[in-house]
Amino acid sequence: MAANTEDFVIVGAQSSDANEHISKPALSFWQDAWRRLKLNKLAVVSMWFLVFILGFAIISNVFVKQSDANSFDSDNVGKYKNLPPKSGLPIPGWNGKIKSPGSTEATDSYSDNNVKQNFLFGTDNIGRSLGKRVIVGMRISLLVAISATVIDLVIGVTYGVISGWKGGWVDVVMQRIIEILSSVPNLIVVTMFGLLLGNGVTSIIIAIAITGWLSMARQVRNMTLSLKERDYILAAKSLGESSTKIAIKHLIPNMAGTIIVQIMMTVPSAIMFEAILSAINLGVKPPTASLGSLISDAQSMLQFYPYQVLIPSGMLVLISLAFILLGDGLRDAFDPRASEA
């Protein structure tokens, strides 16, 4: 018995056009990574915070000179020294009142010393504006971080790609060089260059240039060993593409996610490295300030003037934490195995 087609009802799509309709727009790798990153609110907040900090560090060069942060009135040191933060508003801890050593009650240090100017972040033990010194210290810390980033990109990526691409005895020799450099502690390198060049940002940057790129080189080399066996790399080699073009057009773009995440993790390490060196007097030269030197100089007065330690250390923690959170967000965003939202 022939079936009556009128008894059947089409369920779902009513036309071929509807069957071929794509419910989601096609996204490129970078668009999909940005979509994933936006789902991580902490990473997005960290990103905009770092954009603000970097922009402020650049613009502050115009109105906060390093000489301004280092200068003080030698005739009125007793008048301006150790003034607490004062915003002009009745905010506890930011109203200019503090317990002086030996006193039991908080008093207004500005009125006691007849100081008309308000220092938003207070002053240090010789009357220099702590706010200006924190701004200068932040610039130096970011300079070290940017230098570490450039070194990672230029030396680490190039070295890793060459080592992984060439393979054989070239890879063996290059990896032995990395192992030798890894066995030398950074502190010894910084001390050596400090003796040769004097303490300062230059010595720190050179120490990072010698040992800071090793981790990036290892990761890029491992990725290169994996990628160079892919079909599209073999096809490019068959078509006669040079090794340089293959690296620039295929290898590095496909490793971009790993490289960016590694950089985001390198930056806070470089900032903390500079802070630790400055804290043990192997960093920048006085009177130039860095966040580490500010913390080191004020730690002896922590009991009486805690703001001199808390303000630079708070800035150091915020910047480092922002880079770490952004790095975590980027790692998840570039991971193709991340779950769909």
Tab-separated table of C-alpha atoms in Angstrom:
chain	number	residue	atom	x	y	z
A	1	MET	CA	0.000	0.000	0.000
A	2	ALA	CA	1.446	3.356	-1.037
A	3	ALA	CA	2.029	5.828	1.770
A	4	ASN	CA	0.153	9.102	1.647
A	5	THR	CA	2.765	11.886	1.829
A	6	GLU	CA	0.136	14.254	3.204
A	7	ASP	CA	0.213	12.273	6.447
A	8	PHE	CA	3.840	13.326	7.120
A	9	VAL	CA	4.692	16.629	8.783
A	10	ILE	CA	8.139	18.229	8.428
A	11	VAL	CA	9.579	18.878	11.875
A	12	GLY	CA	12.205	21.582	12.389
A	13	ALA	CA	13.462	23.656	9.489
A	14	GLN	CA	10.799	24.434	6.856
A	15	SER	CA	13.176	25.179	3.961
A	16	SER	CA	16.666	24.406	2.652
A	17	ASP	CA	17.667	28.012	3.351
A	18	ALA	CA	16.863	27.517	7.008
A	19	ASN	CA	18.926	24.322	7.082
A	20	GLU	CA	21.966	26.184	5.765
A	21	HIS	CA	21.587	29.154	8.115
A	22	ILE	CA	24.558	29.594	10.507
A	23	SER	CA	23.327	30.451	14.009
A	24	LYS	CA	26.669	31.961	15.116
A	25	PRO	CA	28.878	34.324	13.136
A	26	ALA	CA	32.234	32.896	12.111
A	27	LEU	CA	34.983	34.263	14.369
A	28	SER	CA	38.678	34.467	13.704
A	29	PHE	CA	41.160	33.163	16.253
A	30	TRP	CA	41.788	36.646	17.663
A	31	GLN	CA	38.079	37.527	17.767
A	32	ASP	CA	37.302	34.310	19.619
A	33	ALA	CA	40.181	34.951	22.054
A	34	TRP	CA	38.866	38.472	22.722
A	35	ARG	CA	35.364	37.055	23.295
A	36	ARG	CA	36.735	34.581	25.828
A	37	LEU	CA	38.824	37.257	27.531
A	38	LYS	CA	35.779	39.533	27.995
A	39	LEU	CA	34.070	36.759	29.940
A	40	ASN	CA	36.791	37.011	32.591
A	41	LYS	CA	35.845	40.208	34.411
A	42	LEU	CA	38.961	40.270	36.594
A	43	ALA	CA	41.191	40.046	33.523
A	44	VAL	CA	39.319	42.871	31.788
A	45	VAL	CA	39.523	45.116	34.866
A	46	SER	CA	43.226	44.305	35.165
A	47	MET	CA	43.762	45.136	31.504
A	48	TRP	CA	42.143	48.583	31.772
A	49	PHE	CA	43.979	49.251	35.028
A	50	LEU	CA	47.302	48.496	33.325
A	51	VAL	CA	46.362	50.669	30.345
A	52	PHE	CA	45.663	53.517	32.763
A	53	ILE	CA	48.909	52.951	34.682
A	54	LEU	CA	51.008	52.806	31.498
A	55	GLY	CA	49.331	55.916	30.104
A	56	PHE	CA	49.770	57.757	33.385
A	57	ALA	CA	53.439	56.733	33.587
A	58	ILE	CA	54.047	58.221	30.123
A	59	ILE	CA	52.072	61.426	30.689
A	60	SER	CA	53.541	61.970	34.161
A	61	ASN	CA	56.948	62.638	32.583
A	62	VAL	CA	55.600	66.060	31.645
A	63	PHE	CA	54.498	67.256	35.096
A	64	VAL	CA	56.525	65.066	37.510
A	65	LYS	CA	60.237	65.228	36.763
A	66	GLN	CA	62.719	62.968	38.490
A	67	SER	CA	64.531	66.034	39.831
A	68	ASP	CA	61.286	67.247	41.444
A	69	ALA	CA	60.865	63.928	43.246
A	70	ASN	CA	64.462	64.032	44.512
A	71	SER	CA	64.539	67.671	45.608
A	72	PHE	CA	63.788	68.925	49.129
A	73	ASP	CA	64.142	72.118	51.144
A	74	SER	CA	67.299	71.621	53.208
A	75	ASP	CA	66.437	74.640	55.409
A	76	ASN	CA	63.015	73.257	56.388
A	77	VAL	CA	63.576	69.517	56.714
A	78	GLY	CA	62.174	69.477	60.246
A	79	LYS	CA	59.053	71.274	59.045
A	80	TYR	CA	58.188	69.027	56.115
A	81	LYS	CA	59.548	65.632	57.139
A	82	ASN	CA	57.252	62.659	57.894
A	83	LEU	CA	54.012	64.499	57.141
A	84	PRO	CA	51.113	62.008	56.885
A	85	PRO	CA	48.807	61.860	53.848
A	86	LYS	CA	46.252	64.679	53.711
A	87	SER	CA	43.519	64.926	51.091
A	88	GLY	CA	41.697	67.958	52.504
A	89	LEU	CA	38.692	65.773	53.319
A	90	PRO	CA	37.777	64.241	56.704
A	91	ILE	CA	38.822	60.740	55.637
A	92	PRO	CA	40.393	58.612	58.396
A	93	GLY	CA	44.027	58.018	57.582
A	94	TRP	CA	43.955	60.751	54.946
A	95	ASN	CA	43.242	63.775	57.129
A	96	GLY	CA	46.797	64.745	58.088
A	97	LYS	CA	46.578	63.313	61.609
A	98	ILE	CA	49.058	60.803	63.019
A	99	LYS	CA	50.503	59.695	66.342
A	100	SER	CA	53.987	61.072	66.615
A	101	PRO	CA	56.670	58.925	68.318
A	102	GLY	CA	56.202	59.223	72.075
A	103	SER	CA	52.648	60.648	71.941
A	104	THR	CA	49.430	58.844	72.806
A	105	GLU	CA	46.992	60.864	70.677
A	106	ALA	CA	46.904	61.641	66.975
A	107	THR	CA	47.500	65.274	66.107
A	108	ASP	CA	47.362	67.297	62.917
A	109	SER	CA	51.017	67.434	61.810
A	110	TYR	CA	50.265	70.135	59.242
A	111	SER	CA	48.867	72.525	61.861
A	112	ASP	CA	51.635	71.710	64.327
A	113	ASN	CA	54.318	72.550	61.725
A	114	ASN	CA	52.397	75.429	60.103
A	115	VAL	CA	52.383	73.716	56.695
A	116	LYS	CA	49.840	75.177	54.261
A	117	GLN	CA	50.392	72.699	51.415
A	118	ASN	CA	48.598	69.355	51.459
A	119	PHE	CA	50.590	66.240	50.486
A	120	LEU	CA	48.150	63.629	49.220
A	121	PHE	CA	50.540	60.752	50.013
A	122	GLY	CA	52.565	62.461	52.721
A	123	THR	CA	56.326	63.045	52.827
A	124	ASP	CA	59.390	60.971	53.663
A	125	ASN	CA	61.982	61.432	56.413
A	126	ILE	CA	63.642	64.430	54.725
A	127	GLY	CA	60.517	66.160	53.476
A	128	ARG	CA	60.259	64.890	49.902
A	129	SER	CA	56.793	64.307	48.432
A	130	LEU	CA	56.039	60.592	48.678
A	131	GLY	CA	53.471	60.849	45.880
A	132	LYS	CA	56.057	62.167	43.413
A	133	ARG	CA	58.584	59.544	44.464
A	134	VAL	CA	56.031	56.744	44.026
A	135	ILE	CA	55.253	58.027	40.510
A	136	VAL	CA	58.964	58.065	39.603
A	137	GLY	CA	59.463	54.633	41.207
A	138	MET	CA	56.517	53.259	39.244
A	139	ARG	CA	58.071	54.549	36.014
A	140	ILE	CA	61.380	52.837	36.781
A	141	SER	CA	59.658	49.545	37.626
A	142	LEU	CA	57.660	49.682	34.385
A	143	LEU	CA	60.827	50.548	32.445
A	144	VAL	CA	62.461	47.383	33.757
A	145	ALA	CA	59.310	45.407	32.905
A	146	ILE	CA	59.150	46.772	29.344
A	147	SER	CA	62.849	46.048	28.869
A	148	ALA	CA	62.280	42.452	29.998
A	149	THR	CA	59.380	42.180	27.532
A	150	VAL	CA	61.449	43.448	24.599
A	151	ILE	CA	64.314	41.101	25.496
A	152	ASP	CA	61.895	38.168	25.699
A	153	LEU	CA	60.456	38.986	22.285
A	154	VAL	CA	63.708	39.704	20.476
A	155	ILE	CA	66.160	37.238	22.023
A	156	GLY	CA	63.929	34.550	23.511
A	157	VAL	CA	61.595	34.066	20.520
A	158	THR	CA	64.396	34.253	17.940
A	159	TYR	CA	66.639	31.852	19.854
A	160	GLY	CA	63.819	29.375	20.459
A	161	VAL	CA	62.646	29.359	16.834
A	162	ILE	CA	66.186	28.833	15.482
A	163	SER	CA	66.916	26.069	17.987
A	164	GLY	CA	63.684	24.190	17.310
A	165	TRP	CA	63.718	24.705	13.529
A	166	LYS	CA	67.342	23.682	12.908
A	167	GLY	CA	67.307	20.682	15.247
A	168	GLY	CA	70.174	18.236	15.301
A	169	TRP	CA	73.546	19.331	16.643
A	170	VAL	CA	72.543	23.008	16.407
A	171	ASP	CA	69.661	22.411	18.814
A	172	VAL	CA	71.893	20.382	21.147
A	173	VAL	CA	74.537	23.130	21.340
A	174	MET	CA	71.967	25.915	21.803
A	175	GLN	CA	70.195	24.025	24.578
A	176	ARG	CA	73.488	23.377	26.380
A	177	ILE	CA	74.136	27.140	26.308
A	178	ILE	CA	70.730	27.713	27.913
A	179	GLU	CA	71.509	25.170	30.629
A	180	ILE	CA	74.832	26.887	31.404
A	181	LEU	CA	73.195	30.304	31.658
A	182	SER	CA	70.375	28.876	33.796
A	183	SER	CA	72.910	27.596	36.319
A	184	VAL	CA	74.194	31.136	37.024
A	185	PRO	CA	72.056	32.902	39.693
A	186	ASN	CA	70.679	36.307	38.677
A	187	LEU	CA	71.991	37.848	41.887
A	188	ILE	CA	75.580	37.017	40.940
A	189	VAL	CA	75.111	38.548	37.489
A	190	VAL	CA	73.618	41.746	38.931
A	191	THR	CA	76.370	42.014	41.545
A	192	MET	CA	79.039	41.574	38.881
A	193	PHE	CA	77.608	44.271	36.636
A	194	GLY	CA	76.981	46.476	39.666
A	195	LEU	CA	80.703	46.370	40.395
A	196	LEU	CA	81.564	47.087	36.760
A	197	LEU	CA	78.938	49.698	35.903
A	198	GLY	CA	77.668	50.784	39.306
A	199	ASN	CA	74.237	50.104	40.738
A	200	GLY	CA	71.394	51.303	38.580
A	201	VAL	CA	68.723	50.404	36.065
A	202	THR	CA	71.371	49.625	33.439
A	203	SER	CA	72.840	46.790	35.535
A	204	ILE	CA	69.388	45.310	36.129
A	205	ILE	CA	68.455	45.439	32.435
A	206	ILE	CA	71.756	43.786	31.439
A	207	ALA	CA	71.186	41.034	34.007
A	208	ILE	CA	67.707	40.434	32.562
A	209	ALA	CA	69.194	40.475	29.041
A	210	ILE	CA	71.578	37.664	30.028
A	211	THR	CA	69.207	35.329	31.869
A	212	GLY	CA	65.625	36.639	31.582
A	213	TRP	CA	64.841	35.204	28.129
A	214	LEU	CA	65.685	31.562	28.897
A	215	SER	CA	62.172	30.472	29.823
A	216	MET	CA	60.697	32.072	26.693
A	217	ALA	CA	63.340	30.391	24.497
A	218	ARG	CA	62.533	26.971	25.954
A	219	GLN	CA	58.794	27.329	25.398
A	220	VAL	CA	59.175	28.669	21.855
A	221	ARG	CA	61.629	25.885	21.001
A	222	ASN	CA	59.174	23.233	22.228
A	223	MET	CA	56.334	24.781	20.227
A	224	THR	CA	58.538	24.998	17.129
A	225	LEU	CA	59.435	21.293	17.368
A	226	SER	CA	55.728	20.494	17.401
A	227	LEU	CA	54.609	22.932	14.700
A	228	LYS	CA	57.325	22.218	12.133
A	229	GLU	CA	55.852	18.752	11.531
A	230	ARG	CA	52.398	20.108	10.702
A	231	ASP	CA	51.058	19.745	7.144
A	232	TYR	CA	50.923	23.453	6.367
A	233	ILE	CA	54.603	23.851	7.336
A	234	LEU	CA	55.591	20.905	5.157
A	235	ALA	CA	53.538	22.366	2.315
A	236	ALA	CA	55.287	25.719	2.656
A	237	LYS	CA	58.672	23.977	2.546
A	238	SER	CA	57.607	22.023	-0.545
A	239	LEU	CA	56.668	25.275	-2.287
A	240	GLY	CA	60.161	26.600	-1.688
A	241	GLU	CA	59.447	29.112	1.104
A	242	SER	CA	62.561	30.186	2.988
A	243	SER	CA	62.970	29.344	6.659
A	244	THR	CA	62.715	33.020	7.608
A	245	LYS	CA	59.381	33.458	5.825
A	246	ILE	CA	58.006	30.249	7.316
A	247	ALA	CA	58.960	31.436	10.796
A	248	ILE	CA	57.423	34.897	10.314
A	249	LYS	CA	54.296	33.844	8.415
A	250	HIS	CA	53.473	30.514	10.064
A	251	LEU	CA	55.435	29.589	13.183
A	252	ILE	CA	55.335	32.813	15.204
A	253	PRO	CA	51.641	33.649	14.470
A	254	ASN	CA	50.619	30.166	15.606
A	255	MET	CA	52.657	30.590	18.801
A	256	ALA	CA	51.331	34.099	19.497
A	257	GLY	CA	49.032	32.959	22.287
A	258	THR	CA	51.806	31.193	24.174
A	259	ILE	CA	54.188	34.112	23.641
A	260	ILE	CA	51.713	36.701	24.922
A	261	VAL	CA	50.863	34.663	28.010
A	262	GLN	CA	54.566	34.149	28.765
A	263	ILE	CA	55.170	37.898	28.479
A	264	MET	CA	52.337	38.649	30.898
A	265	MET	CA	54.025	36.350	33.411
A	266	THR	CA	57.490	37.796	32.742
A	267	VAL	CA	56.478	41.376	33.551
A	268	PRO	CA	55.522	40.895	37.241
A	269	SER	CA	58.628	38.742	37.735
A	270	ALA	CA	60.810	41.552	36.364
A	271	ILE	CA	59.075	44.142	38.556
A	272	MET	CA	59.557	42.035	41.688
A	273	PHE	CA	63.159	41.304	40.669
A	274	GLU	CA	63.916	45.034	40.486
A	275	ALA	CA	62.113	45.684	43.783
A	276	ILE	CA	64.102	42.986	45.597
A	277	LEU	CA	67.410	44.261	44.198
A	278	SER	CA	66.577	47.834	45.209
A	279	ALA	CA	65.597	46.639	48.670
A	280	ILE	CA	69.061	45.092	49.175
A	281	ASN	CA	70.842	48.147	47.709
A	282	LEU	CA	71.711	46.504	44.387
A	283	GLY	CA	69.124	48.442	42.422
A	284	VAL	CA	68.849	52.100	41.450
A	285	LYS	CA	71.240	54.646	42.878
A	286	PRO	CA	70.028	57.074	45.559
A	287	PRO	CA	68.410	59.564	45.528
A	288	THR	CA	66.516	58.113	42.554
A	289	ALA	CA	63.511	56.179	43.814
A	290	SER	CA	62.049	52.865	42.776
A	291	LEU	CA	59.195	51.048	44.478
A	292	GLY	CA	61.667	48.619	46.040
A	293	SER	CA	63.991	51.322	47.352
A	294	LEU	CA	61.050	53.259	48.817
A	295	ILE	CA	59.947	50.180	50.742
A	296	SER	CA	63.506	49.493	51.903
A	297	ASP	CA	64.097	53.076	53.055
A	298	ALA	CA	60.864	53.247	55.041
A	299	GLN	CA	60.793	49.835	56.695
A	300	SER	CA	62.716	51.042	59.750
A	301	MET	CA	59.927	53.572	60.431
A	302	LEU	CA	57.050	51.159	59.843
A	303	GLN	CA	55.876	51.362	63.451
A	304	PHE	CA	55.529	55.147	63.456
A	305	TYR	CA	54.913	56.044	59.791
A	306	PRO	CA	53.310	52.967	58.172
A	307	TYR	CA	52.043	54.925	55.162
A	308	GLN	CA	55.630	55.291	53.885
A	309	VAL	CA	55.757	51.511	53.405
A	310	LEU	CA	52.100	50.774	52.623
A	311	ILE	CA	51.743	53.210	49.711
A	312	PRO	CA	54.663	51.997	47.536
A	313	SER	CA	54.122	48.367	48.509
A	314	GLY	CA	50.408	48.680	47.684
A	315	MET	CA	51.260	50.070	44.245
A	316	LEU	CA	53.779	47.269	43.697
A	317	VAL	CA	51.226	44.614	44.645
A	318	LEU	CA	48.476	46.132	42.471
A	319	ILE	CA	50.641	46.324	39.343
A	320	SER	CA	52.047	42.808	39.790
A	321	LEU	CA	48.623	41.355	40.590
A	322	ALA	CA	47.076	43.046	37.542
A	323	PHE	CA	49.667	41.494	35.227
A	324	ILE	CA	49.183	38.063	36.833
A	325	LEU	CA	45.374	38.223	36.532
A	326	LEU	CA	45.598	39.429	32.934
A	327	GLY	CA	48.059	36.640	32.172
A	328	ASP	CA	45.660	34.058	33.618
A	329	GLY	CA	42.829	35.531	31.551
A	330	LEU	CA	44.887	35.480	28.364
A	331	ARG	CA	45.963	31.893	29.006
A	332	ASP	CA	42.317	30.821	29.211
A	333	ALA	CA	41.356	33.004	26.239
A	334	PHE	CA	43.999	31.489	23.963
A	335	ASP	CA	43.213	27.932	25.079
A	336	PRO	CA	41.044	26.365	22.338
A	337	ARG	CA	39.953	23.672	24.772
A	338	ALA	CA	38.259	26.222	27.039
A	339	SER	CA	34.627	25.481	27.606
A	340	GLU	CA	32.002	27.339	25.635
A	341	ALA	CA	30.164	30.053	27.585
